[in-house]
């Protein structure tokens, strides 16, 4: 018995509303973030992550209000990612009640931002999101590279080296998404998950490609992930969080049931 | 009736204030004003980040003396959280060694970096996520909370108290047993974050609000 592996549902938010429907039976309004967060909390989600996809700056204020409302009702860790570019952005989200922020593109364009953010707010609230894609050809040694802009733009940065650098700069946790798996439902890229998990001291959250509960199990047992993040398998009611937790626990993984 | 969350400049106090407001109708304030702190009926001492910065900010905001005085008097309940727990000990080995408030005997140590789990994967530091709090002694703050309940943790250093009578709960991580709930008299302090520990955490906060030591 010991530290439990975490299951983290991820919700896309646009102007303070959850988009890409979440199907809970009996929910009044499929886009209400407070109600959705409460349902996931009741189901035993270990944390909740919001990915803010709001395009316009003005609409971001509604995301802040949303975080405030959720933080007043749901008492598990909340992470907000998407559009975090400055220490002011971080302060705004933390003051609203977020516990962690996830920095993505801004870390690639300005790594010192991660350092500054960790110094100012503490590593415990700084998650760096790493979007990696396999770039080695068949037969070559495995190599993964960092991509930005939703996986369209290569950066030339080696994913494992980049992960180590981000931890040196003060990242308290890494959210690793295998971009070539995202949305495929064929499972995590276990190679890059294990390579990064073994290379760094901080927890790694595996993301991208989950299609069934065995994928969650493998992420932990073969990928060495400390937490697994998934969106669609929970949102569309294919599996519930209690089902996923029981399934993982039956396979010898420590879970909070 | 006022609960004062002591704001000496370290970390995010909104979560703990919101969680307290959720479990009580009493007035919850986030303050560094000595008059408000003295006038409060209950105190929460939070803490996040490095202990050198926490102790340094407590010093810089002129609150160290006041906190020490209130700890010596023990005339109102105080709840320490996370680094707010660690600061109550004699000394921490973080940042090359930092003297702390010395309210409880013992030290704060770093988790070893070489620990592995049953699958052979490395055990990460910080110890982050949900782990079990094993209750050693009964305490009013444990009321209604199951033995070996999960709480949410984020920390790289852990408390090793010297006196078993001050240890109310512990948590195992790798080969380390961390003293995650400690206290004496009107003071109770936890390493985990009750404000982020869902039902069990809210119950602990509710117990604190109703505690009459």
XYZ file of C-alpha atoms in Angstrom:
470
model
C 0.000 0.000 0.000
C 1.339 3.419 -0.845
C 1.127 6.324 -3.214
C -1.755 5.802 -5.639
C -1.429 6.265 -9.382
C -3.706 9.057 -10.508
C -6.467 9.226 -13.101
C -6.983 12.725 -14.459
C -9.903 13.543 -16.754
C -9.087 16.431 -19.091
C -11.738 18.896 -20.200
C -11.526 21.385 -23.061
C -12.852 24.793 -22.124
C -13.905 27.588 -24.448
C -14.914 30.893 -22.844
C -15.739 29.227 -19.545
C -17.792 26.392 -21.014
C -16.780 22.773 -21.377
C -16.848 21.842 -25.048
C -16.742 18.405 -26.708
C -19.735 17.012 -24.828
C -19.439 15.144 -21.596
C -22.146 12.507 -21.158
C -23.252 12.003 -17.608
C -26.679 10.551 -17.050
C -28.952 13.125 -15.469
C -26.712 16.106 -16.070
C -28.736 19.232 -16.655
C -26.391 21.001 -18.993
C -23.574 19.147 -20.728
C -21.399 22.254 -20.847
C -21.570 23.356 -17.213
C -18.021 23.066 -15.869
C -18.993 23.100 -12.196
C -21.478 20.277 -12.613
C -19.018 18.264 -14.700
C -16.189 18.803 -12.225
C -18.475 17.737 -9.373
C -19.453 14.563 -11.208
C -15.835 13.631 -11.846
C -15.007 14.400 -8.219
C -17.885 12.181 -7.018
C -16.643 9.423 -9.322
C -13.239 9.587 -7.659
C -11.163 11.500 -10.193
C -7.811 12.215 -8.548
C -7.386 15.603 -10.188
C -9.024 17.551 -12.973
C -7.238 19.311 -15.823
C -8.779 22.065 -17.909
C -7.348 22.908 -21.258
C -8.361 26.433 -22.165
C -8.858 26.656 -25.922
C -10.438 30.111 -25.790
C -9.276 32.084 -28.768
C -9.880 35.681 -27.743
C -8.227 37.421 -24.844
C -11.473 38.977 -23.585
C -13.195 35.616 -23.291
C -10.432 34.405 -21.021
C -12.022 36.321 -18.173
C -14.910 33.868 -18.304
C -12.425 31.019 -17.911
C -11.102 32.689 -14.777
C -14.645 32.999 -13.401
C -15.172 29.341 -14.214
C -12.065 28.319 -12.252
C -13.310 30.431 -9.334
C -16.674 28.715 -9.327
C -15.187 25.232 -9.528
C -12.566 25.913 -6.854
C -15.332 26.979 -4.472
C -17.140 23.662 -4.915
C -14.668 20.937 -5.845
C -11.812 20.216 -3.467
C -9.336 18.159 -5.467
C -6.353 19.540 -7.387
C -7.230 21.616 -10.435
C -4.793 22.271 -13.262
C -5.367 24.853 -15.968
C -3.431 24.753 -19.225
C -3.629 26.541 -22.532
C -2.547 30.113 -23.104
C -0.336 30.421 -20.005
C 2.334 32.839 -21.252
C 3.317 35.088 -18.361
C 3.629 35.205 -14.594
C 0.539 37.423 -14.621
C -1.398 34.626 -16.349
C -0.220 32.220 -13.654
C -1.080 34.552 -10.785
C -4.555 35.114 -12.232
C -5.244 31.375 -12.414
C -3.816 30.616 -8.950
C -5.782 33.478 -7.411
C -8.902 32.112 -9.046
C -8.291 28.808 -7.264
C -6.251 26.696 -9.692
C -3.594 24.616 -7.949
C -1.304 24.143 -10.912
C -0.838 25.643 -14.333
C 0.420 23.812 -17.356
C 2.881 25.659 -19.597
C 3.223 24.459 -23.150
C 4.310 26.592 -26.100
C 5.648 29.379 -23.896
C 8.170 26.945 -22.428
C 9.537 26.188 -25.904
C 9.692 29.813 -27.061
C 11.111 31.021 -23.735
C 12.475 28.328 -21.396
C 13.471 30.984 -18.856
C 9.781 31.596 -18.284
C 9.564 28.171 -16.616
C 12.473 29.085 -14.379
C 10.951 32.432 -13.451
C 7.545 30.857 -12.806
C 8.990 28.127 -10.571
C 11.032 30.662 -8.607
C 8.054 32.915 -8.113
C 5.274 30.406 -7.428
C 7.101 27.212 -6.472
C 7.696 24.096 -8.564
C 4.669 22.367 -7.037
C 2.315 24.402 -9.203
C 4.299 24.405 -12.454
C 3.481 21.618 -14.902
C 5.305 21.654 -18.220
C 3.375 20.100 -21.089
C 5.579 18.224 -23.523
C 4.211 17.355 -26.951
C 6.452 14.696 -28.454
C 6.463 12.780 -31.709
C 8.591 9.850 -32.765
C 10.992 10.985 -35.493
C 13.322 7.991 -35.814
C 12.794 5.759 -38.826
C 12.165 2.010 -38.634
C 15.357 0.237 -37.538
C 16.973 3.374 -36.095
C 17.360 3.889 -32.354
C 14.200 5.480 -30.943
C 14.189 9.269 -30.977
C 11.384 11.664 -30.134
C 11.203 15.360 -30.875
C 9.227 18.256 -29.389
C 6.475 19.653 -31.607
C 4.378 22.778 -31.144
C 1.168 24.101 -32.690
C -0.825 20.957 -32.108
C 1.915 18.708 -33.433
C 2.381 20.527 -36.740
C 5.614 22.399 -36.074
C 8.857 20.540 -35.310
C 11.376 22.272 -33.045
C 14.418 20.039 -33.449
C 14.492 19.550 -29.668
C 15.091 16.020 -28.404
C 12.158 15.127 -26.148
C 14.126 13.330 -23.408
C 16.781 16.064 -23.212
C 14.059 18.685 -23.198
C 12.242 16.938 -20.339
C 15.446 16.912 -18.274
C 16.032 20.572 -19.023
C 12.510 21.549 -17.988
C 12.938 19.745 -14.658
C 16.268 21.543 -14.149
C 14.424 24.802 -14.814
C 11.916 24.011 -12.087
C 9.029 22.031 -13.588
C 7.353 20.137 -10.750
C 5.578 17.689 -13.030
C 5.538 16.827 -16.741
C 2.444 16.277 -18.852
C 3.663 14.145 -21.725
C 1.489 13.852 -24.808
C 2.531 11.615 -27.668
C 1.233 13.705 -30.548
C 1.324 10.854 -33.049
C -0.995 8.875 -30.760
C -3.394 11.652 -29.768
C -6.899 10.729 -30.886
C -5.838 7.351 -32.332
C -7.081 5.157 -29.452
C -4.179 2.734 -29.971
C -2.566 3.444 -26.590
C 0.214 5.620 -25.207
C 3.645 5.704 -26.830
C 5.175 3.618 -24.033
C 8.716 4.090 -25.340
C 8.837 7.838 -24.846
C 6.840 7.586 -21.613
C 9.350 5.190 -20.068
C 12.368 7.053 -21.463
C 11.237 10.344 -19.915
C 9.921 8.794 -16.710
C 13.293 7.165 -16.084
C 15.209 10.320 -17.051
C 13.574 12.703 -14.591
C 12.903 12.797 -10.859
C 9.477 14.464 -11.024
C 6.125 12.767 -11.740
C 5.131 12.160 -15.361
C 1.522 12.234 -16.551
C 0.980 10.127 -19.673
C -1.463 11.403 -22.271
C -2.492 10.774 -25.861
C -3.943 7.683 -27.479
C -6.019 6.052 -24.756
C -8.711 3.808 -26.242
C -9.319 1.224 -23.531
C -8.515 0.398 -19.927
C -5.543 -1.816 -20.788
C -3.896 1.277 -22.209
C -4.156 2.971 -18.822
C -2.643 -0.101 -17.153
C 0.268 -0.220 -19.626
C 0.966 3.478 -19.157
C 1.796 2.727 -15.546
C 3.261 -0.783 -15.660
C 5.237 -0.436 -18.906
C 5.544 3.329 -19.304
C 6.365 4.078 -15.672
C 3.829 6.938 -15.610
C 2.725 8.326 -12.264
C -0.618 9.487 -13.592
C -2.725 8.952 -16.695
C -4.751 11.640 -18.382
C -7.666 10.872 -20.662
C -10.518 12.749 -22.225
C -12.792 10.956 -24.625
C -12.991 7.514 -22.990
C -14.531 9.151 -19.936
C -16.488 11.959 -21.554
C -18.424 9.748 -23.912
C -19.309 7.238 -21.243
C -17.302 4.343 -22.694
C -15.826 3.820 -19.243
C -16.398 5.424 -15.892
C -13.596 6.447 -13.577
C -14.575 3.843 -10.925
C -14.466 1.126 -13.622
C -11.032 2.283 -14.718
C -9.750 2.407 -11.150
C -11.049 -1.059 -10.293
C -9.588 -2.473 -13.498
C -6.182 -1.010 -12.733
C -6.304 -2.082 -9.072
C -7.155 -5.661 -10.107
C -3.939 -5.643 -12.125
C -1.845 -4.787 -9.107
C -1.723 -1.016 -9.431
C -2.154 1.067 -6.299
C -5.293 3.173 -6.743
C -7.465 5.409 -4.578
C -10.746 3.505 -4.714
C -15.490 34.160 15.478
C -12.760 34.546 12.883
C -10.374 32.081 11.308
C -7.185 33.779 10.158
C -5.104 32.219 7.395
C -1.674 33.709 8.044
C -0.386 35.327 4.856
C 3.362 35.802 5.098
C 3.756 35.865 1.336
C 4.328 32.205 0.494
C 2.042 30.351 -1.809
C -1.519 30.090 -2.823
C -3.826 30.664 0.119
C -7.047 30.855 -1.846
C -7.596 27.108 -1.936
C -7.402 26.735 1.825
C -9.599 29.787 2.457
C -12.215 28.508 0.015
C -12.240 25.066 1.606
C -12.653 26.590 5.088
C -15.511 28.758 3.848
C -17.111 25.598 2.520
C -17.206 23.961 5.973
C -18.003 26.923 8.224
C -20.093 30.072 8.441
C -17.379 31.693 10.511
C -15.488 34.573 8.999
C -12.371 33.411 7.109
C -9.696 36.045 6.471
C -6.318 35.927 4.737
C -4.141 38.361 6.658
C -0.689 39.458 7.753
C -1.992 42.146 10.111
C -0.794 41.270 13.644
C -3.972 42.742 15.187
C -6.177 40.517 13.021
C -4.027 37.485 13.804
C -4.159 38.193 17.550
C -7.890 38.825 17.372
C -8.707 35.621 15.490
C -10.224 32.645 17.276
C -8.363 30.113 15.136
C -5.221 30.234 13.014
C -4.096 28.429 9.898
C -0.382 28.436 9.087
C 0.054 27.384 5.466
C 3.269 27.126 3.489
C 4.461 26.254 -0.001
C 7.804 26.251 -1.722
C 11.267 26.164 -0.199
C 11.588 26.341 3.590
C 14.333 28.968 3.406
C 11.890 31.259 1.595
C 9.061 30.440 4.016
C 11.165 31.140 7.111
C 12.685 34.176 5.395
C 9.299 35.660 4.521
C 7.996 34.995 8.034
C 10.986 36.967 9.299
C 10.621 39.741 6.689
C 6.932 40.267 7.388
C 7.742 40.537 11.134
C 5.436 37.620 11.842
C 7.983 35.161 13.167
C 7.954 36.594 16.678
C 4.178 36.721 16.756
C 3.796 33.139 15.510
C 6.339 31.964 18.076
C 4.558 33.834 20.835
C 1.199 32.309 19.854
C 2.743 28.845 19.663
C 4.171 29.294 23.162
C 0.807 30.439 24.533
C -1.338 27.700 22.917
C -4.519 29.605 23.733
C -6.136 29.207 20.324
C -6.239 26.298 17.889
C -3.663 26.393 15.109
C -3.549 24.185 12.019
C -0.269 23.929 10.105
C -0.376 22.745 6.483
C 2.484 21.432 4.306
C 5.549 23.651 4.894
C 3.460 25.176 7.696
C 3.834 21.772 9.354
C 7.558 21.477 8.617
C 8.278 24.920 10.089
C 7.106 23.723 13.516
C 10.106 21.372 13.863
C 13.615 22.198 15.063
C 15.423 22.125 11.748
C 15.100 21.227 8.078
C 17.878 19.847 5.911
C 16.462 21.709 2.887
C 18.510 24.591 1.425
C 21.665 23.380 3.165
C 20.064 23.384 6.628
C 17.535 25.882 7.993
C 16.581 26.469 11.617
C 12.822 26.386 12.091
C 10.417 27.371 14.850
C 11.325 24.546 17.233
C 7.815 24.055 18.589
C 8.043 20.272 18.233
C 11.186 18.174 18.611
C 12.473 16.638 15.401
C 13.763 17.383 11.937
C 12.709 17.670 8.305
C 14.534 15.373 5.881
C 14.698 14.823 2.137
C 13.221 11.710 0.511
C 16.018 9.538 -0.909
C 16.278 9.758 -4.711
C 16.993 6.065 -5.312
C 13.683 4.456 -4.299
C 11.827 2.097 -6.693
C 8.313 0.630 -6.726
C 7.144 -2.985 -7.178
C 7.266 -2.614 -10.967
C 10.885 -1.467 -10.751
C 10.028 2.116 -11.722
C 11.624 4.991 -9.908
C 9.671 6.553 -7.046
C 9.431 10.217 -7.823
C 10.372 13.139 -5.643
C 8.274 15.202 -4.966
C 5.970 12.668 -3.361
C 2.931 13.874 -5.288
C -0.580 12.474 -5.252
C -2.889 10.521 -2.969
C -1.417 8.417 -0.204
C -2.700 6.839 3.002
C -2.570 8.535 6.376
C -2.233 5.934 9.120
C -3.638 7.268 12.391
C -1.396 6.562 15.411
C -3.469 8.131 18.164
C -7.054 9.284 18.349
C -7.419 13.031 17.944
C -10.481 15.277 17.560
C -9.227 16.213 14.064
C -9.461 12.564 12.979
C -13.146 12.338 13.968
C -15.205 10.650 11.275
C -12.148 9.956 9.097
C -11.387 6.310 8.314
C -8.143 4.705 9.353
C -5.759 4.702 6.347
C -7.731 7.270 4.398
C -6.241 8.857 1.260
C -5.045 12.469 1.352
C -3.362 14.588 -1.317
C 0.356 15.300 -0.898
C 2.987 17.394 -2.677
C 6.360 17.518 -0.926
C 10.017 16.592 -1.310
C 10.924 16.825 2.383
C 9.224 15.031 5.243
C 8.888 15.378 8.999
C 10.669 13.001 11.370
C 9.405 13.960 14.815
C 11.499 12.897 17.816
C 8.675 12.290 20.280
C 6.107 9.609 19.414
C 3.546 11.313 21.637
C 3.460 14.195 19.115
C 2.858 11.911 16.110
C -0.808 11.442 15.202
C -0.373 10.019 11.728
C 2.199 8.660 9.298
C 2.480 7.793 5.630
C 4.793 5.292 3.952
C 6.608 6.165 0.742
C 9.268 3.740 -0.407
C 11.330 2.920 2.660
C 10.429 6.181 4.397
C 7.755 6.599 7.063
C 6.850 10.280 7.138
C 5.126 11.823 10.148
C 2.291 13.493 8.293
C 0.148 14.555 11.244
C 1.764 15.968 14.366
C 0.756 18.192 17.221
C 0.411 18.980 20.868
C -1.952 21.094 22.971
C -3.950 23.380 20.671
C -1.719 22.826 17.630
C -2.198 20.221 14.896
C -0.232 20.134 11.680
C -0.411 18.037 8.545
C 1.885 17.470 5.599
C -0.947 16.759 3.184
C -3.350 19.330 1.775
C -6.763 18.903 3.440
C -8.114 21.641 1.158
C -7.362 19.392 -1.845
C -8.248 16.038 -0.279
C -11.914 15.912 -1.172
C -14.326 14.614 1.486
C -11.734 13.427 4.016
C -9.878 16.728 3.797
C -13.023 18.774 4.231
C -13.924 16.650 7.245
C -10.549 17.378 8.825
C -11.063 21.114 8.261
C -14.569 20.883 9.716
C -13.114 19.071 12.737
C -10.573 21.873 13.119
C -13.284 24.516 13.004
C -15.218 22.666 15.731
C -12.159 21.809 17.821
C -12.178 23.139 21.375
C -8.893 22.041 22.943
